[in-house]
mmCIF file of C-alpha atoms in Angstrom:
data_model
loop_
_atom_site.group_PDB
_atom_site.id
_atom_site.type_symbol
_atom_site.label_atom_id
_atom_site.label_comp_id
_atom_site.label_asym_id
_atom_site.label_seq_id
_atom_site.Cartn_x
_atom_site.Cartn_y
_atom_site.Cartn_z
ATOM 1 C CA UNK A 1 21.211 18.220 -15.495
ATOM 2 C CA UNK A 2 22.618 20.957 -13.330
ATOM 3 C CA UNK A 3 26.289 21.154 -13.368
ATOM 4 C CA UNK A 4 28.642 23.118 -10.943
ATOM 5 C CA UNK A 5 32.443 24.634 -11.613
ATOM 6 C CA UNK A 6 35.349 23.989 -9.123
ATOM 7 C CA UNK A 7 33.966 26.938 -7.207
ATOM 8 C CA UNK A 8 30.897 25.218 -6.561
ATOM 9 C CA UNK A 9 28.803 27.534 -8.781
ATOM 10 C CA UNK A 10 26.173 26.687 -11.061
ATOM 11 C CA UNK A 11 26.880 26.667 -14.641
ATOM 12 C CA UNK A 12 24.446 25.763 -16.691
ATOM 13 C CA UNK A 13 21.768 22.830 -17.244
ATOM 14 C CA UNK A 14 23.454 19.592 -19.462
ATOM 15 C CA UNK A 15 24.029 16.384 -19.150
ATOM 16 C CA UNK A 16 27.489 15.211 -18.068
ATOM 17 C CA UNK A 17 29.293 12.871 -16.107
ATOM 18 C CA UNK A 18 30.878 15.787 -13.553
ATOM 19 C CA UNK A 19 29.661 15.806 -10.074
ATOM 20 C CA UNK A 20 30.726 18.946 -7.736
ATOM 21 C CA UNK A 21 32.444 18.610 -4.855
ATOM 22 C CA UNK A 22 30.226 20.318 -3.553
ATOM 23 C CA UNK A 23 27.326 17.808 -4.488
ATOM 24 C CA UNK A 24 29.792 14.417 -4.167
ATOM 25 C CA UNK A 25 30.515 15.760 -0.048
ATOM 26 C CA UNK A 26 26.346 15.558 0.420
ATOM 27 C CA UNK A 27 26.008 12.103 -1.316
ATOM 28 C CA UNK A 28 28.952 10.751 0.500
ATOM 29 C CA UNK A 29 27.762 12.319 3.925
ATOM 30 C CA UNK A 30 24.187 10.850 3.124
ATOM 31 C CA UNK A 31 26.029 7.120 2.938
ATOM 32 C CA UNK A 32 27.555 7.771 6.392
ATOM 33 C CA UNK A 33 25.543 9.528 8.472
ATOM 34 C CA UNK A 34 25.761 9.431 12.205
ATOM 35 C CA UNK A 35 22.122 10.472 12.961
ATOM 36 C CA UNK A 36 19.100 7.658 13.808
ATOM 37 C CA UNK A 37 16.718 7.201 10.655
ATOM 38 C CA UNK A 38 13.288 7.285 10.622
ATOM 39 C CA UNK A 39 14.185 3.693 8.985
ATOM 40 C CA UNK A 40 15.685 2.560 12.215
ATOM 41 C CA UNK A 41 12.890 2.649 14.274
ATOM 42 C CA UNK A 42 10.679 0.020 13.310
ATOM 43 C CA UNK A 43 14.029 -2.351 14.478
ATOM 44 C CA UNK A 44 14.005 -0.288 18.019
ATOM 45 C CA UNK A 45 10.743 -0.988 18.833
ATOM 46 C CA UNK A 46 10.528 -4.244 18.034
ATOM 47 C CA UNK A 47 14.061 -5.299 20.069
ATOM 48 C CA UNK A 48 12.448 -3.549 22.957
ATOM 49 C CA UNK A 49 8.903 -5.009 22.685
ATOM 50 C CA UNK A 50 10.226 -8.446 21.884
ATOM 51 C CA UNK A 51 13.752 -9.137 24.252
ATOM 52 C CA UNK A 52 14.709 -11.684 21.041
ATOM 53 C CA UNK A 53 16.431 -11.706 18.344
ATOM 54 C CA UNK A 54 13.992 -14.512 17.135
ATOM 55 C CA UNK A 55 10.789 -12.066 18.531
ATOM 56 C CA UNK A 56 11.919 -8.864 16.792
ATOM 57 C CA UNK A 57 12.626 -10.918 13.278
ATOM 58 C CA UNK A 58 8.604 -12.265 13.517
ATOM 59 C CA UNK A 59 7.510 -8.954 14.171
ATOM 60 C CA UNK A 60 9.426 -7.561 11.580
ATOM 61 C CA UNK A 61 8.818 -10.261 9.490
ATOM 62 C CA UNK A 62 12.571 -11.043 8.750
ATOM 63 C CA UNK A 63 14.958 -13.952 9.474
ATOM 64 C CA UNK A 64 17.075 -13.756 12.693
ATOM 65 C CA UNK A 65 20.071 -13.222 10.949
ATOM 66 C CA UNK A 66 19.006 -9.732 9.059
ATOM 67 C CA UNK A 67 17.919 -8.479 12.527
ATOM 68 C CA UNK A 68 21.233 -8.933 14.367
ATOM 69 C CA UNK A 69 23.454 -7.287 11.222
ATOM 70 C CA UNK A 70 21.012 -4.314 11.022
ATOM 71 C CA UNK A 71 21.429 -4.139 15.116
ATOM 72 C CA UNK A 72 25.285 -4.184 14.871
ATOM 73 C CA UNK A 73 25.306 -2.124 11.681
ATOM 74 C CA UNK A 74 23.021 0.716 13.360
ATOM 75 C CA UNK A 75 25.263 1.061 16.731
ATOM 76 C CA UNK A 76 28.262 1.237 14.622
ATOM 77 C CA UNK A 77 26.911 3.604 13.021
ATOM 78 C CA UNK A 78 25.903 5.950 15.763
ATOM 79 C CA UNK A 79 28.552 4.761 17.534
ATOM 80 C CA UNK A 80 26.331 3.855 20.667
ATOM 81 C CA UNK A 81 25.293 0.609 22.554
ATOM 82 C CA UNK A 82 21.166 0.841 22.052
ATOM 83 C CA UNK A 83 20.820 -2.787 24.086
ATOM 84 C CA UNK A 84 22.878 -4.946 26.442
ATOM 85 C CA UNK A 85 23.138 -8.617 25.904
ATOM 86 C CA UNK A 86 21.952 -10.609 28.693
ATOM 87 C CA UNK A 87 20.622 -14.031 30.098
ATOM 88 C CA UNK A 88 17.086 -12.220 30.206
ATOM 89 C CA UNK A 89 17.450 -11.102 26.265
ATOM 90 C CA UNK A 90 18.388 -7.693 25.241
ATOM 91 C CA UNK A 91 17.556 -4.674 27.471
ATOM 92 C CA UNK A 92 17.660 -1.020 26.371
ATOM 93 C CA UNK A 93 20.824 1.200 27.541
ATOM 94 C CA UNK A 94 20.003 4.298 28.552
ATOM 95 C CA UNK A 95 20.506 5.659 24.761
ATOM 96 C CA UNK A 96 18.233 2.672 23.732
ATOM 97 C CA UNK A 97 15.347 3.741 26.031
ATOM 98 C CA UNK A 98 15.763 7.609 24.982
ATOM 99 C CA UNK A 99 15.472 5.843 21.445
ATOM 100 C CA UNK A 100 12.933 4.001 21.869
ATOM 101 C CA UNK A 101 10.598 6.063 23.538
ATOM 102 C CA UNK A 102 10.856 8.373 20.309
ATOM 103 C CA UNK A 103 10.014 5.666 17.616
ATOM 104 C CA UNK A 104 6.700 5.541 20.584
ATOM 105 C CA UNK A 105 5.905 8.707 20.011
ATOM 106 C CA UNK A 106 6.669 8.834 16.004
ATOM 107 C CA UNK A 107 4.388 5.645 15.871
ATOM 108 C CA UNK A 108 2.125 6.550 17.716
ATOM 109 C CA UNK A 109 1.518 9.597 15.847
ATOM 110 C CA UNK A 110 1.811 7.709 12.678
ATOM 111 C CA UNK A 111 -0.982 5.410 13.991
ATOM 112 C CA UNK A 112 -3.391 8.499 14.652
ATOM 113 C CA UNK A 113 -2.768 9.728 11.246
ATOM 114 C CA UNK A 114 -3.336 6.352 9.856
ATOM 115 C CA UNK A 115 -6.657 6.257 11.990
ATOM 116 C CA UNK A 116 -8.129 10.035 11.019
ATOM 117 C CA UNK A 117 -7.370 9.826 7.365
ATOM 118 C CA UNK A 118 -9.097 6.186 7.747
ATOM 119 C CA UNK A 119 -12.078 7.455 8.853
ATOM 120 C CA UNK A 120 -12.657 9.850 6.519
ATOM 121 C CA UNK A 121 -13.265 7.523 4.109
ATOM 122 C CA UNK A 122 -17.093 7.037 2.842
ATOM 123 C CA UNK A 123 -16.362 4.522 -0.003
ATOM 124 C CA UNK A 124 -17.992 0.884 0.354
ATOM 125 C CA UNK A 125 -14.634 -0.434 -0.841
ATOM 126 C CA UNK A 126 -10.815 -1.688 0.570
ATOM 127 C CA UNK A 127 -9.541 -4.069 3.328
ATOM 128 C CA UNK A 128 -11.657 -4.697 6.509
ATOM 129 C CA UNK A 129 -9.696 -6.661 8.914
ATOM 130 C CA UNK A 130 -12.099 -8.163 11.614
ATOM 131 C CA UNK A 131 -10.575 -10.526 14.614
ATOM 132 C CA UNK A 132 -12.325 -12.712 16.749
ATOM 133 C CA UNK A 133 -11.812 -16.062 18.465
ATOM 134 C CA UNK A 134 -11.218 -19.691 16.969
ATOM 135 C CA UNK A 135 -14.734 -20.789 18.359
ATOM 136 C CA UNK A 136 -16.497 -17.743 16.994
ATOM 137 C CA UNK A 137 -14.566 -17.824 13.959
ATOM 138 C CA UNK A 138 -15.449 -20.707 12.970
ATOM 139 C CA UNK A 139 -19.548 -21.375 14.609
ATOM 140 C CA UNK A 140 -20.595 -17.695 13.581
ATOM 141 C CA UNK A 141 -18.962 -15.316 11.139
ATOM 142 C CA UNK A 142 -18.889 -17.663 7.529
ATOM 143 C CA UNK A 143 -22.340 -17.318 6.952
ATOM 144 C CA UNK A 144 -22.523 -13.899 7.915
ATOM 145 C CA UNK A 145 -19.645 -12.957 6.036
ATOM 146 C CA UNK A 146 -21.198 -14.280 3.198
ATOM 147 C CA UNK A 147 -24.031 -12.364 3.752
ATOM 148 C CA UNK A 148 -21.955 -9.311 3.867
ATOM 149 C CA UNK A 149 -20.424 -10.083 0.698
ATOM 150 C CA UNK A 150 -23.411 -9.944 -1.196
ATOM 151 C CA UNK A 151 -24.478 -6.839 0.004
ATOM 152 C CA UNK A 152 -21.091 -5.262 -0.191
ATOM 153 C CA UNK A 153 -19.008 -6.969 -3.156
ATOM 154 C CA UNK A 154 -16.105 -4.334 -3.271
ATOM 155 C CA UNK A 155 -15.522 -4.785 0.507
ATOM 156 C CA UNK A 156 -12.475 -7.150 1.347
ATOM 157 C CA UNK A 157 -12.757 -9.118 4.957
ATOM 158 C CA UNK A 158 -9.450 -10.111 6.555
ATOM 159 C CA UNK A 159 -10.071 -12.617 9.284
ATOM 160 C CA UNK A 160 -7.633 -12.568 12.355
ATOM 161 C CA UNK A 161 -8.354 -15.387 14.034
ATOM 162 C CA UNK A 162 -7.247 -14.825 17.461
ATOM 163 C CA UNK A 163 -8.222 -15.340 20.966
ATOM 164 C CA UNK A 164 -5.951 -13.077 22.648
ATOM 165 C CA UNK A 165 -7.187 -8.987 23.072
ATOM 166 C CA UNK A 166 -5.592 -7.124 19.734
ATOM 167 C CA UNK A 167 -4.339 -4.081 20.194
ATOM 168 C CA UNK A 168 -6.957 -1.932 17.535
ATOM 169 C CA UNK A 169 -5.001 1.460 18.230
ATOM 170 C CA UNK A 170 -2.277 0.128 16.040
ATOM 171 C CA UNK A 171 -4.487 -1.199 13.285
ATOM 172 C CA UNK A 172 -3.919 -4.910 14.230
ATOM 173 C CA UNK A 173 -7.078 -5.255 13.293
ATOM 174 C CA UNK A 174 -10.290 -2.670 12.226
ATOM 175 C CA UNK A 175 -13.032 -4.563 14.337
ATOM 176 C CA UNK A 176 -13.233 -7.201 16.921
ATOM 177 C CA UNK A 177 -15.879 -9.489 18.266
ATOM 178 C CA UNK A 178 -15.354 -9.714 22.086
ATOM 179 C CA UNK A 179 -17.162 -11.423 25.241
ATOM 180 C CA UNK A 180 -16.456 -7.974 27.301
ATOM 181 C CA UNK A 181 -17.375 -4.646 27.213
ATOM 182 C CA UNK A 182 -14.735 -2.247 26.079
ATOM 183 C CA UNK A 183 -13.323 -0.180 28.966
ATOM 184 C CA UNK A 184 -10.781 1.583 26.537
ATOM 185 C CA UNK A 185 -12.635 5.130 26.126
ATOM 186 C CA UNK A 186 -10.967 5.556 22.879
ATOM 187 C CA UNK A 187 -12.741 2.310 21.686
ATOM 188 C CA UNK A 188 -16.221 2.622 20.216
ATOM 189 C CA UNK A 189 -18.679 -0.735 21.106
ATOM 190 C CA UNK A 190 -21.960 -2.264 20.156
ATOM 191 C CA UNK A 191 -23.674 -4.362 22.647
ATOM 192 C CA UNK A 192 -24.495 -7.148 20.680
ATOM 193 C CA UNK A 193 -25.951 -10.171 22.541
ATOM 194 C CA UNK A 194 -25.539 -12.488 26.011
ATOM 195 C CA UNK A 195 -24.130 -15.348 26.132
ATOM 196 C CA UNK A 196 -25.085 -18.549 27.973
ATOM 197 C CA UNK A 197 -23.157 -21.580 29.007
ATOM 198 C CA UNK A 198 -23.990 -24.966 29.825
ATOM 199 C CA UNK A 199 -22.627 -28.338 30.183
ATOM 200 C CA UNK A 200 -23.545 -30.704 26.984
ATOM 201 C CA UNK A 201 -23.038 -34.201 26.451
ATOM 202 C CA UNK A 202 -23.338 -36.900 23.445
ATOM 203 C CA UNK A 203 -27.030 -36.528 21.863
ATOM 204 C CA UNK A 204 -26.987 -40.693 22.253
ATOM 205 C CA UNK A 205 -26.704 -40.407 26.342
ATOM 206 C CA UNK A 206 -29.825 -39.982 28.288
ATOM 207 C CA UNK A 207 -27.846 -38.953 31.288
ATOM 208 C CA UNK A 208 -29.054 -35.398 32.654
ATOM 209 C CA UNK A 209 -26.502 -33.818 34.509
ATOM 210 C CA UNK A 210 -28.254 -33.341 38.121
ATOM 211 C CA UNK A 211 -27.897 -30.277 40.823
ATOM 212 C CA UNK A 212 -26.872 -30.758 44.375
ATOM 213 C CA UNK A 213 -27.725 -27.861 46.185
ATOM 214 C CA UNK A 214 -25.393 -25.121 44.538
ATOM 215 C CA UNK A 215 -23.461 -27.484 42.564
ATOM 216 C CA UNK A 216 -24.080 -30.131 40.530
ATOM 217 C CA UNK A 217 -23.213 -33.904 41.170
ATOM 218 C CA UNK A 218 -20.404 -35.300 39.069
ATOM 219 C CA UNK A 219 -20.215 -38.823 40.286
ATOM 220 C CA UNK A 220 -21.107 -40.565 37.622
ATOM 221 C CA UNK A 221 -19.915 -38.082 35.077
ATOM 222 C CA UNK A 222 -16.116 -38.141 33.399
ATOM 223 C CA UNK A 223 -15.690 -34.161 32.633
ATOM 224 C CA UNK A 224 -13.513 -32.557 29.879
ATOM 225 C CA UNK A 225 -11.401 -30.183 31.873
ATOM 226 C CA UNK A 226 -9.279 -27.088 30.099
ATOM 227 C CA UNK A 227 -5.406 -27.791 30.368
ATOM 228 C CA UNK A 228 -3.920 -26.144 33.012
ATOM 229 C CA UNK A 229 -2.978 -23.376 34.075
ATOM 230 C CA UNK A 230 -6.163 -21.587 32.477
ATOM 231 C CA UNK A 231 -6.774 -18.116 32.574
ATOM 232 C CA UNK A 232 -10.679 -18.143 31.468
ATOM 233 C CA UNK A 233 -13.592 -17.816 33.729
ATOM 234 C CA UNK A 234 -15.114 -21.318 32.465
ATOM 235 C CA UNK A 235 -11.671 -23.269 32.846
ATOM 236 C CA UNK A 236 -11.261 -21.725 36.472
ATOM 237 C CA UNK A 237 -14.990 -22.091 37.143
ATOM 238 C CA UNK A 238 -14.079 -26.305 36.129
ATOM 239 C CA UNK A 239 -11.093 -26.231 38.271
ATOM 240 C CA UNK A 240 -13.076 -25.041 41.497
ATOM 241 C CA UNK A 241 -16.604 -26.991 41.190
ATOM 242 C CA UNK A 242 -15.531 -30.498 39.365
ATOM 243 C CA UNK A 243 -12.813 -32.884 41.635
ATOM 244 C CA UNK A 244 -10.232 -33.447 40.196
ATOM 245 C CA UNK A 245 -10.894 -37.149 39.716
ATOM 246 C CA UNK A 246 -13.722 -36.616 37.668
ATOM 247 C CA UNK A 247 -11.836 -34.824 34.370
ATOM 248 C CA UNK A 248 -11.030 -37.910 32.454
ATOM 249 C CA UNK A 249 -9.602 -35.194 29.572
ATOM 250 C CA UNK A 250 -8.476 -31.532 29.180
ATOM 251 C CA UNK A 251 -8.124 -29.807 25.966
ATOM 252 C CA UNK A 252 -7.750 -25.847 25.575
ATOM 253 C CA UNK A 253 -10.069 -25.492 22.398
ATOM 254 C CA UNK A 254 -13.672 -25.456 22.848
ATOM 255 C CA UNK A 255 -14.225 -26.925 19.279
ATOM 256 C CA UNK A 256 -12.125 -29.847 20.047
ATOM 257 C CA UNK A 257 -13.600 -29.859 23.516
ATOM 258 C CA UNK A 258 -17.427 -29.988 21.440
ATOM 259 C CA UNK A 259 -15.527 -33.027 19.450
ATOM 260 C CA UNK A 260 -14.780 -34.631 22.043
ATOM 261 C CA UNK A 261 -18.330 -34.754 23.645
ATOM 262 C CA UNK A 262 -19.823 -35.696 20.889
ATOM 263 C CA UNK A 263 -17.192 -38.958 20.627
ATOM 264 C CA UNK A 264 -18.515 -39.694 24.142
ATOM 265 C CA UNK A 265 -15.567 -38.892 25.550
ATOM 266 C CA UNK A 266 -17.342 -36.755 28.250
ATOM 267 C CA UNK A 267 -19.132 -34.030 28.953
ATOM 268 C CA UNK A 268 -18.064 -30.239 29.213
ATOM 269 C CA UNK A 269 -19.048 -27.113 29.362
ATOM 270 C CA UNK A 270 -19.359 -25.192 26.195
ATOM 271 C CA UNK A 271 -21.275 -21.571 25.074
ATOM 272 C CA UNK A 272 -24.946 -22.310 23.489
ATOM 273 C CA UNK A 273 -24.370 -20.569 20.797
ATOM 274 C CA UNK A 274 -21.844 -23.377 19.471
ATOM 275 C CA UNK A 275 -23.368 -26.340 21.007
ATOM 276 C CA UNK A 276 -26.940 -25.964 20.367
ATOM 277 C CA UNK A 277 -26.294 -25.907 16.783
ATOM 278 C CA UNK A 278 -24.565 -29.486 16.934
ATOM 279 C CA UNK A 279 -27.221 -32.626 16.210
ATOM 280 C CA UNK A 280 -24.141 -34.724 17.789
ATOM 281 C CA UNK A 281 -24.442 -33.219 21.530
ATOM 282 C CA UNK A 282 -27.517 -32.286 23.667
ATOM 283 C CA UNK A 283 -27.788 -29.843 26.681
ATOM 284 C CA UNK A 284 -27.732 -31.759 29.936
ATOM 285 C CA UNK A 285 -27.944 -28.585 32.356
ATOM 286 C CA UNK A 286 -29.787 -25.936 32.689
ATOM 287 C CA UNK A 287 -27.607 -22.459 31.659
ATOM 288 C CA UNK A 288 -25.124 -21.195 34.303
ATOM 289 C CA UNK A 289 -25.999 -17.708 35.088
ATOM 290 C CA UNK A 290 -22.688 -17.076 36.731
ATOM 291 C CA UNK A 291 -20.861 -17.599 33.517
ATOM 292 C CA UNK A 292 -23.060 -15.438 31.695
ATOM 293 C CA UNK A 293 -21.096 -12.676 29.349
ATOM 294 C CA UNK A 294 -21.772 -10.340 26.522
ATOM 295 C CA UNK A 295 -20.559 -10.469 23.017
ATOM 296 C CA UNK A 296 -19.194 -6.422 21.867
ATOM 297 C CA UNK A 297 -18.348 -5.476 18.464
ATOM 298 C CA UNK A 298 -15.978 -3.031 18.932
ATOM 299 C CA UNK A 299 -13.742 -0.485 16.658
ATOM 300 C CA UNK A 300 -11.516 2.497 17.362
ATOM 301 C CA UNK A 301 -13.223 5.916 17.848
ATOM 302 C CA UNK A 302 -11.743 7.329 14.845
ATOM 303 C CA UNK A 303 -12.992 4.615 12.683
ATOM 304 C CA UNK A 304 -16.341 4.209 14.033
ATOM 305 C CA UNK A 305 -17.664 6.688 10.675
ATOM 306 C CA UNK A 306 -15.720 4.746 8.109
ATOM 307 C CA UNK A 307 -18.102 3.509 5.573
ATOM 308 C CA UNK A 308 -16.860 0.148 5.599
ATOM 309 C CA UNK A 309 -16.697 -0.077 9.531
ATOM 310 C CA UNK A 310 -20.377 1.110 9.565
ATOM 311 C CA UNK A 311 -21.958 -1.372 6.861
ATOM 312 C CA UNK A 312 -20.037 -3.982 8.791
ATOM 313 C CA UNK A 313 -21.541 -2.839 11.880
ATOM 314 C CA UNK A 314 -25.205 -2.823 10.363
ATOM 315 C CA UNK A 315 -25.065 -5.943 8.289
ATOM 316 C CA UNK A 316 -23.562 -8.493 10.470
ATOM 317 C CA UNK A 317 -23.689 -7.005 13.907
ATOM 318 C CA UNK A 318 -27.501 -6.721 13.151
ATOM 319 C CA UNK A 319 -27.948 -10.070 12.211
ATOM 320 C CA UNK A 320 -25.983 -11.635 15.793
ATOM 321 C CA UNK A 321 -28.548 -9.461 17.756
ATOM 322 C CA UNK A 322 -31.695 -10.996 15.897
ATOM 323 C CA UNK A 323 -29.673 -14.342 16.761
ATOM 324 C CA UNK A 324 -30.073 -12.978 20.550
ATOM 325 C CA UNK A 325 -32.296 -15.934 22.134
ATOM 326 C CA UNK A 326 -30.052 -18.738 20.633
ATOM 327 C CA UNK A 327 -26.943 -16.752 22.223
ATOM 328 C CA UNK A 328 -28.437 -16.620 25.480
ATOM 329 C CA UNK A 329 -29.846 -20.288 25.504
ATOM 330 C CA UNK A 330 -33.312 -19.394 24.938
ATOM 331 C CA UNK A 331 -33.935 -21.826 22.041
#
């Protein structure tokens, strides 16, 4: 061990119990420094993000209790206010929002780093975390995935089961299955399908659904709505062209919605892709080529050469394209 003498000089290397004053001041400065850690950041940016107490602990994955001490402890540290308490949850001061803007820039930075090393790497091995929606999720991707087990045993797939848009510049996820084209140009996407809509009902009903004109005639029909307020095109497109009257149930899942029609508790509207394969429900309309979308599977630019991302891209996105006429209602 290096030793020093009262001078702060080095004397020698052996072990002893002596530390320098020299070398106590730095230890004891390091326990109560002023400065912002590269450790305090993550808490920043998830305060600001999140406006809670409750949010930031989730996202940090915490309780509530070890965010608001490591808040308190950090201020008092730097001596500094970082957020004001409010009604509307806690909003940067003007030192929070110079901080916060930094732990941005570190993370993002961190993120592209993360991202090039990432796709550098050519081994058919590791974590591949995929997201898609519940419906898709669940209709779709377990066959495939075991498909792309056997062909690629050392590869891990992490499902995110999601229907909200994650963010795949922070790594939420490696690759996404999506019903829209990417407009993101640092995203990288495969055009993989269409996909059709139309309205099913129970496979025991002989009822067709019949058009008037541009619409359809729902008089005799009791239609499974999507709880409101919706923000997707089919649960706006059910709002405007079925009265009100006629939606005798609303539900927000379209596998619960598929449930329900084949219960006879009504008909709805769900993509051919999930309810063709059903024996319990039966298409009553022709396809809806207003509704009509595309499936994408999509990546980040700077993974679009990782070995993993590519075999994933070949085994199952190839086998959803040769899958194209039952997407698009051909069948």
């Amino acid at each position: 061990m290096c030793t020093q003498d009262c001078d702060g000089q080095i004397v020698g290397m052996r072990h002893c119990k002596h530390i320098g004053h020299v070398a106590n001041g730095v230890c004891m400065n390091a326990n109560t420094s002023e400065r912002l850690e590269v450790a305090d950041l993550p808490l920043i940016l998830a305060l600001s993000r999140e406006k809670t107490l409750a949010g930031a602990a989730e996202e940090l994955g915490v309780d509530l209790s070890t965010v608001f001490r490591r808040l308190n402890a950090l201020e008092k540290r730097l001596r500094v206010r970082l957020f004001d308490r409010s009604a509307r949850g806690y909003q940067l001061t003007a030192a929070g929002i110079r901080a916060a803007d930094t732990a941005e820039r570190v993370e993002t930075e961190l993120l592209a780093l993360d991202r090039e090393i990432s796709g550098r790497d050519q081994q058919l091995s590791g974590v591949l975390r995929v997201t898609a929606s519940e419906t898709f999720s669940n209709s779709v991707l377990p066959p495939l995935f075991a498909r792309f087990h056997e062909a690629h045993p050392r590869i891990q797939l992490s499902l995110v089961i999601d229907n909200r848009v994650l963010d795949l510049g922070r790594r939420e996820a490696d690759v996404a299955l999506r019903a829209r084209r990417p407009t993101d140009p640092t995203l990288f996407g495969r055009r993989l399908t269409g996909i059709a809509w139309a309205f099913y009902g129970s496979s025991e009903d002989s009822t067709a659904l019949r058009r008037e004109g541009a619409s359809f005639n729902f008089a005799r029909q009791s239609v499974i709505g999507w709880d409101e307020p919706t923000r997707i095109v089919v649960g706006e497109w059910i709002a405007t062209h079925v009265p009100a009257d006629r939606v005798g149930y609303r539900c927000n899942s379209l596998l619960n919605q598929l449930v329900a029609v084949r219960s006879k508790l009504g008909i709805a509207l769900l993509p051919c892709y999930l309810a063709d394969r059903d024996h319990g429900v039966k298409r009553i309309s022709g396809v809806l080529p207003d509704l009509a979308s595309e499936l994408w599977m999509v990546t980040h630019q700077d993974l679009r050469n990782t070995a993993r991302v590519r075999a994933f891209f070949t085994v199952v996105g190839d086998a959803i394209a040769a899958e194209r006429r039952s997407f698009e209602g051909q069948t």
